[in-house]
Amino acid sequence: MKKNILSFAACALCCISMLLCSCHNEEETPVFQNKCLKRSLGPNVWGNEIEFAYAMAIQPAAGNLVNAKVEASIPGAEGTWLEHRSYYTKLDGIDTAIVVGNPSVTDGPITQVDYCVDTCAATLRYYYVIPEEAKGKQVTFTFSAQATNGETVSMSMGPYDIATMDMKLDLSLSAANCYISIEDMAVYNAAQAAEHPEKIDLVYLYRNYNVDTVAFNHAFVAPAADAQKYLPGVTLPAGVNRDTRIRDVGIKDAHLARLHLKNPPEAQPAIYIDDIDLRDMDMSNMPNWALDIATNDGMFIETQDGKYKAYIYANEMKKGRAGGTISMKRYTVF
């Protein structure tokens, strides 16, 4: 999918350029044109990027490009930028960049690149980092470019819904750091858990044996679960007693899994947990434990008070010993 999107962005530029340069009747074809494509997929979660490819071209005889800019209806967070390199895809599929402008400057909602070479066509990429204040709102973008002949072109993209959920990546688990708070989206040790016992929703533990023919291994258990069966040998900090509902599933959420970044890379399904998935998930008949959780497994979670629903993804569960890494999406119900 990514290669196809890259190719499409490059083709958009090529089509504009060919159309402008080869048309016999210039009055029928605009001298200056632009196209835009949204490249990022999935729900728009704050802290993540929304990525676009913006292509613009003017007939060579009419002038060159002066600048390109993007105005967002809600200013982006730190890290928002517009590429100063133009991309095209070679016949062998290699994505190639050429410097055509000065590094972008962002002032409030506007991010701009000034061209530093004489060019009549370019495709620039725009990366909008979603700010926390955009949660639950919509954001729109106006892309525009200016040429040396004084002409400008522009187009709008959106509106795009911004999810209300929160996301936390790569939380470390160990035999000591094993108390999980959905509210804080954090993992604590026993001393930390004792300071705020009302926030502890899950206990992580590892036991390399079977219980009633069911493999135990890596487990996530509510503090209120049957201690003899599901918390063997665990002494909970005072006050840690919440009853949490857990549904064990195997959804490889693309935001949390990031399988394409592994070494070696793995195919990442275009699957995403969104607000509606967490909001509408019925957890009423779910147990308060999940056993034998392996790498790439996942769990839907509902806190005892019903305030939060979450999805926890197991990025890594270590083989034959305690420890691992999890990532989390959390939806606030009320």
Short mmCIF file of C-alpha atoms in Angstrom, two decimals:
data_model
loop_
_atom_site.label_atom_id
_atom_site.label_comp_id
_atom_site.label_asym_id
_atom_site.label_seq_id
_atom_site.Cartn_x
_atom_site.Cartn_y
_atom_site.Cartn_z
CA MET A 1 0.00 0.00 0.00
CA LYS A 2 2.76 2.47 0.91
CA LYS A 3 4.59 1.91 -2.37
CA ASN A 4 1.35 2.44 -4.27
CA ILE A 5 0.71 5.70 -2.44
CA LEU A 6 4.22 6.91 -3.18
CA SER A 7 3.81 6.00 -6.83
CA PHE A 8 0.47 7.79 -6.95
CA ALA A 9 1.99 10.96 -5.50
CA ALA A 10 4.78 10.85 -8.06
CA CYS A 11 2.31 10.12 -10.86
CA ALA A 12 0.18 13.06 -9.77
CA LEU A 13 3.14 15.36 -10.28
CA CYS A 14 4.05 13.74 -13.59
CA CYS A 15 0.48 14.00 -14.84
CA ILE A 16 0.31 17.67 -13.94
CA SER A 17 3.63 18.38 -15.63
CA MET A 18 2.78 16.41 -18.75
CA LEU A 19 -0.62 18.03 -18.99
CA LEU A 20 0.84 21.49 -18.68
CA CYS A 21 3.77 20.95 -21.04
CA SER A 22 2.10 18.94 -23.80
CA CYS A 23 -1.29 20.54 -24.22
CA HIS A 24 -1.75 22.16 -27.65
CA ASN A 25 -4.34 24.69 -26.51
CA GLU A 26 -2.96 26.54 -23.49
CA GLU A 27 -6.27 28.36 -22.98
CA GLU A 28 -7.97 25.05 -22.15
CA THR A 29 -5.40 24.07 -19.53
CA PRO A 30 -4.69 26.14 -16.40
CA VAL A 31 -1.17 27.55 -16.37
CA PHE A 32 -0.75 26.65 -12.70
CA GLN A 33 -2.17 23.51 -11.06
CA ASN A 34 -1.93 21.61 -7.77
CA LYS A 35 -3.03 18.26 -6.33
CA CYS A 36 -2.89 16.79 -2.83
CA LEU A 37 -3.06 13.27 -1.43
CA LYS A 38 -3.43 12.11 2.18
CA ARG A 39 -0.82 9.37 2.71
CA SER A 40 -1.38 8.30 6.33
CA LEU A 41 -3.97 5.67 7.24
CA GLY A 42 -6.07 4.81 10.26
CA PRO A 43 -7.65 6.94 12.99
CA ASN A 44 -6.02 10.27 13.75
CA VAL A 45 -4.69 10.01 17.30
CA TRP A 46 -3.06 12.95 19.04
CA GLY A 47 0.72 12.72 19.10
CA ASN A 48 0.69 10.92 15.75
CA GLU A 49 1.24 12.47 12.33
CA ILE A 50 -1.15 13.10 9.47
CA GLU A 51 0.91 12.96 6.29
CA PHE A 52 0.17 14.48 2.88
CA ALA A 53 1.88 14.68 -0.51
CA TYR A 54 1.34 18.08 -2.18
CA ALA A 55 2.10 18.33 -5.91
CA MET A 56 2.26 21.64 -7.81
CA ALA A 57 3.34 22.59 -11.33
CA ILE A 58 3.34 25.63 -13.62
CA GLN A 59 3.96 25.70 -17.35
CA PRO A 60 7.74 26.21 -17.81
CA ALA A 61 7.21 29.24 -20.06
CA ALA A 62 5.08 30.92 -17.39
CA GLY A 63 7.64 30.93 -14.55
CA ASN A 64 8.94 28.99 -11.58
CA LEU A 65 7.70 28.11 -8.12
CA VAL A 66 8.36 30.62 -5.34
CA ASN A 67 6.93 29.00 -2.23
CA ALA A 68 4.51 26.42 -0.90
CA LYS A 69 2.63 26.56 2.39
CA VAL A 70 0.05 24.76 4.46
CA GLU A 71 -2.37 26.33 6.92
CA ALA A 72 -4.02 24.07 9.50
CA SER A 73 -7.28 25.04 11.19
CA ILE A 74 -5.69 23.95 14.49
CA PRO A 75 -1.93 24.65 14.84
CA GLY A 76 0.11 21.46 14.81
CA ALA A 77 2.21 20.30 17.74
CA GLU A 78 5.99 20.59 17.81
CA GLY A 79 7.51 18.61 14.96
CA THR A 80 4.99 19.72 12.33
CA TRP A 81 6.89 20.44 9.09
CA LEU A 82 6.78 20.66 5.31
CA GLU A 83 9.48 18.86 3.34
CA HIS A 84 11.95 21.02 1.38
CA ARG A 85 12.74 18.04 -0.84
CA SER A 86 10.68 16.91 -3.81
CA TYR A 87 10.07 13.17 -4.12
CA TYR A 88 9.68 10.94 -7.12
CA THR A 89 9.69 7.17 -7.55
CA LYS A 90 12.17 5.57 -9.94
CA LEU A 91 11.21 2.70 -12.24
CA ASP A 92 12.84 0.28 -9.79
CA GLY A 93 10.50 1.49 -7.04
CA ILE A 94 13.12 3.46 -5.12
CA ASP A 95 11.74 6.63 -3.53
CA THR A 96 14.13 9.49 -4.30
CA ALA A 97 14.37 13.02 -2.86
CA ILE A 98 15.82 16.20 -4.40
CA VAL A 99 16.38 19.40 -2.41
CA VAL A 100 14.32 22.19 -3.97
CA GLY A 101 13.80 24.61 -1.08
CA ASN A 102 14.96 25.91 2.27
CA PRO A 103 13.89 24.03 5.43
CA SER A 104 10.32 24.87 6.36
CA VAL A 105 9.35 27.53 8.88
CA THR A 106 6.24 27.13 11.03
CA ASP A 107 4.49 30.16 12.49
CA GLY A 108 1.31 29.22 14.35
CA PRO A 109 -0.97 27.34 11.95
CA ILE A 110 1.13 28.10 8.84
CA THR A 111 4.10 26.07 7.64
CA GLN A 112 6.01 27.37 4.58
CA VAL A 113 8.86 26.35 2.31
CA ASP A 114 10.61 28.88 0.05
CA TYR A 115 12.10 27.40 -3.11
CA CYS A 116 15.84 27.81 -3.55
CA VAL A 117 16.16 26.36 -7.07
CA ASP A 118 14.48 27.22 -10.35
CA THR A 119 11.79 24.60 -10.77
CA CYS A 120 8.35 24.53 -12.33
CA ALA A 121 7.15 21.35 -10.61
CA ALA A 122 7.56 19.67 -7.23
CA THR A 123 5.90 17.27 -4.80
CA LEU A 124 6.42 18.12 -1.12
CA ARG A 125 5.35 16.10 1.89
CA TYR A 126 3.64 17.66 4.87
CA TYR A 127 3.71 16.12 8.34
CA TYR A 128 1.14 17.46 10.79
CA VAL A 129 1.70 16.37 14.40
CA ILE A 130 -1.74 16.18 16.02
CA PRO A 131 -1.87 18.34 19.17
CA GLU A 132 -3.66 17.20 22.31
CA GLU A 133 -6.05 20.15 22.10
CA ALA A 134 -7.43 18.71 18.84
CA LYS A 135 -8.83 15.58 20.56
CA GLY A 136 -12.47 15.03 19.60
CA LYS A 137 -12.42 17.89 17.07
CA GLN A 138 -12.00 18.21 13.32
CA VAL A 139 -9.04 19.70 11.49
CA THR A 140 -8.81 21.02 7.92
CA PHE A 141 -5.82 22.06 5.82
CA THR A 142 -5.35 24.62 3.06
CA PHE A 143 -2.44 23.89 0.72
CA SER A 144 -1.20 26.68 -1.53
CA ALA A 145 1.70 27.60 -3.81
CA GLN A 146 2.95 30.82 -5.43
CA ALA A 147 4.82 31.27 -8.73
CA THR A 148 7.13 33.97 -10.07
CA ASN A 149 4.42 35.23 -12.42
CA GLY A 150 2.36 36.23 -9.38
CA GLU A 151 -0.19 33.46 -9.71
CA THR A 152 -1.25 31.29 -6.77
CA VAL A 153 -3.08 27.99 -6.49
CA SER A 154 -4.67 26.40 -3.45
CA MET A 155 -6.83 23.52 -2.35
CA SER A 156 -8.43 22.35 0.88
CA MET A 157 -8.18 18.94 2.50
CA GLY A 158 -10.50 17.62 5.17
CA PRO A 159 -12.17 17.93 7.54
CA TYR A 160 -10.54 15.03 9.39
CA ASP A 161 -11.88 13.71 12.69
CA ILE A 162 -9.40 13.51 15.55
CA ALA A 163 -9.95 10.61 17.91
CA THR A 164 -10.58 11.25 21.59
CA MET A 165 -8.51 8.24 22.70
CA ASP A 166 -5.05 8.45 24.23
CA MET A 167 -2.12 6.26 23.25
CA LYS A 168 1.04 5.16 25.05
CA LEU A 169 3.81 3.14 23.44
CA ASP A 170 6.40 0.71 24.76
CA LEU A 171 5.72 0.32 28.47
CA SER A 172 8.23 -2.07 30.09
CA LEU A 173 7.14 -4.98 32.24
CA SER A 174 9.24 -7.03 34.67
CA ALA A 175 8.77 -9.17 37.75
CA ALA A 176 9.07 -5.98 39.84
CA ASN A 177 7.37 -3.47 37.53
CA CYS A 178 4.11 -5.32 37.22
CA TYR A 179 1.23 -3.09 38.39
CA ILE A 180 -0.65 -1.51 35.49
CA SER A 181 -2.81 1.61 35.73
CA ILE A 182 -5.20 2.27 32.84
CA GLU A 183 -5.95 5.75 34.16
CA ASP A 184 -2.28 6.72 34.23
CA MET A 185 -1.34 4.54 31.24
CA ALA A 186 1.69 3.48 33.27
CA VAL A 187 3.39 0.49 34.90
CA TYR A 188 4.42 0.71 38.56
CA ASN A 189 6.39 -1.31 41.10
CA ALA A 190 4.90 -2.39 44.45
CA ALA A 191 5.95 0.75 46.34
CA GLN A 192 4.49 3.03 43.68
CA ALA A 193 1.30 0.98 43.51
CA ALA A 194 0.87 1.27 47.28
CA GLU A 195 0.85 5.07 46.97
CA HIS A 196 -2.20 5.00 44.65
CA PRO A 197 -3.84 1.58 44.99
CA GLU A 198 -7.13 2.85 43.60
CA LYS A 199 -5.47 3.30 40.20
CA ILE A 200 -4.13 -0.24 39.77
CA ASP A 201 -6.25 -2.25 37.35
CA LEU A 202 -4.01 -5.17 36.36
CA VAL A 203 -1.20 -7.27 37.76
CA TYR A 204 1.31 -8.74 35.32
CA LEU A 205 3.03 -11.98 36.30
CA TYR A 206 4.91 -14.88 34.75
CA ARG A 207 4.67 -18.50 35.84
CA ASN A 208 6.21 -21.29 33.77
CA TYR A 209 3.69 -24.03 34.52
CA ASN A 210 0.20 -25.26 33.70
CA VAL A 211 -2.90 -24.76 35.82
CA ASP A 212 -5.67 -27.27 35.15
CA THR A 213 -4.01 -28.12 31.79
CA VAL A 214 -4.04 -24.43 30.75
CA ALA A 215 -0.65 -22.80 30.13
CA PHE A 216 -0.07 -19.92 32.57
CA ASN A 217 3.12 -18.23 31.28
CA HIS A 218 2.65 -14.43 30.83
CA ALA A 219 -0.60 -13.40 32.49
CA PHE A 220 -2.57 -10.20 33.14
CA VAL A 221 -4.88 -10.50 36.11
CA ALA A 222 -7.25 -8.20 37.96
CA PRO A 223 -6.25 -7.69 41.62
CA ALA A 224 -9.69 -9.03 42.64
CA ALA A 225 -9.25 -12.32 40.75
CA ASP A 226 -9.02 -15.63 42.61
CA ALA A 227 -5.61 -15.36 44.24
CA GLN A 228 -4.95 -19.08 44.50
CA LYS A 229 -5.66 -19.72 40.82
CA TYR A 230 -4.47 -16.56 39.13
CA LEU A 231 -2.13 -14.74 41.52
CA PRO A 232 -0.05 -17.60 42.98
CA GLY A 233 2.67 -16.38 45.29
CA VAL A 234 1.75 -12.70 44.78
CA THR A 235 1.28 -10.42 47.78
CA LEU A 236 -0.59 -7.35 46.62
CA PRO A 237 0.14 -3.91 48.11
CA ALA A 238 -2.49 -2.75 50.60
CA GLY A 239 -5.61 -1.42 48.91
CA VAL A 240 -4.87 -2.91 45.47
CA ASN A 241 -8.17 -4.75 44.91
CA ARG A 242 -9.89 -3.56 41.73
CA ASP A 243 -11.90 -5.97 39.57
CA THR A 244 -11.09 -5.46 35.88
CA ARG A 245 -12.70 -7.11 32.86
CA ILE A 246 -10.37 -8.58 30.22
CA ARG A 247 -11.04 -9.92 26.72
CA ASP A 248 -8.13 -11.76 25.10
CA VAL A 249 -7.90 -11.19 21.32
CA GLY A 250 -5.23 -11.11 18.62
CA ILE A 251 -5.68 -7.76 16.88
CA LYS A 252 -2.41 -6.36 15.56
CA ASP A 253 -3.28 -2.67 15.79
CA ALA A 254 -0.96 -0.86 13.37
CA HIS A 255 -0.37 2.13 15.66
CA LEU A 256 0.72 -0.09 18.53
CA ALA A 257 2.32 -3.05 16.74
CA ARG A 258 4.49 -1.22 14.16
CA LEU A 259 5.52 -4.60 12.72
CA HIS A 260 7.18 -2.93 9.73
CA LEU A 261 9.82 -1.49 12.09
CA LYS A 262 10.91 -4.88 13.42
CA ASN A 263 14.20 -6.47 12.42
CA PRO A 264 13.51 -8.15 10.07
CA PRO A 265 10.39 -6.20 9.08
CA GLU A 266 7.05 -8.00 9.16
CA ALA A 267 3.93 -7.31 7.13
CA GLN A 268 1.70 -4.90 9.05
CA PRO A 269 -2.04 -5.39 8.45
CA ALA A 270 -3.97 -2.15 7.97
CA ILE A 271 -5.97 -2.76 11.15
CA TYR A 272 -6.64 -0.03 13.71
CA ILE A 273 -8.51 0.18 17.00
CA ASP A 274 -10.62 3.37 16.90
CA ASP A 275 -12.78 5.24 19.41
CA ILE A 276 -15.91 3.36 18.37
CA ASP A 277 -14.27 -0.05 18.88
CA LEU A 278 -13.45 0.74 22.49
CA ARG A 279 -16.66 2.63 23.19
CA ASP A 280 -18.97 -0.12 21.91
CA MET A 281 -17.04 -3.16 23.17
CA ASP A 282 -19.34 -5.20 25.47
CA MET A 283 -17.24 -6.45 28.38
CA SER A 284 -20.07 -7.45 30.72
CA ASN A 285 -19.43 -11.21 30.58
CA MET A 286 -15.65 -11.16 30.35
CA PRO A 287 -13.37 -12.77 32.96
CA ASN A 288 -10.93 -10.86 35.18
CA TRP A 289 -7.84 -12.71 33.95
CA ALA A 290 -5.96 -13.50 30.73
CA LEU A 291 -3.37 -16.29 30.70
CA ASP A 292 -0.64 -17.33 28.26
CA ILE A 293 -0.38 -13.96 26.53
CA ALA A 294 2.26 -14.14 23.81
CA THR A 295 3.99 -11.60 21.58
CA ASN A 296 1.49 -9.97 19.18
CA ASP A 297 -1.52 -10.85 21.34
CA GLY A 298 -3.89 -8.16 22.58
CA MET A 299 -6.50 -7.54 25.25
CA PHE A 300 -9.55 -5.31 25.55
CA ILE A 301 -9.82 -3.92 29.09
CA GLU A 302 -12.63 -2.27 31.07
CA THR A 303 -11.93 -0.73 34.45
CA GLN A 304 -14.12 -1.58 37.45
CA ASP A 305 -15.83 1.83 37.49
CA GLY A 306 -16.45 1.72 33.72
CA LYS A 307 -14.65 5.04 33.24
CA TYR A 308 -12.01 3.66 30.89
CA LYS A 309 -11.86 1.09 28.14
CA ALA A 310 -8.51 0.21 26.66
CA TYR A 311 -6.69 -2.02 24.24
CA ILE A 312 -3.33 -3.42 25.35
CA TYR A 313 -1.03 -4.90 22.73
CA ALA A 314 1.84 -7.23 23.62
CA ASN A 315 4.78 -5.93 21.59
CA GLU A 316 7.06 -8.50 23.20
CA MET A 317 6.62 -11.21 25.79
CA LYS A 318 10.03 -12.68 26.66
CA LYS A 319 10.47 -16.41 26.15
CA GLY A 320 10.87 -18.54 29.26
CA ARG A 321 11.14 -15.66 31.70
CA ALA A 322 9.33 -12.63 33.08
CA GLY A 323 9.34 -9.34 31.27
CA GLY A 324 8.11 -7.73 28.12
CA THR A 325 6.80 -4.61 26.45
CA ILE A 326 3.21 -3.46 25.95
CA SER A 327 1.51 -0.52 24.23
CA MET A 328 -1.91 0.87 24.97
CA LYS A 329 -4.85 2.79 23.55
CA ARG A 330 -7.33 4.19 26.09
CA TYR A 331 -10.82 5.62 25.64
CA THR A 332 -12.47 7.71 28.36
CA VAL A 333 -16.13 6.73 28.63
CA PHE A 334 -17.14 9.54 30.99
#
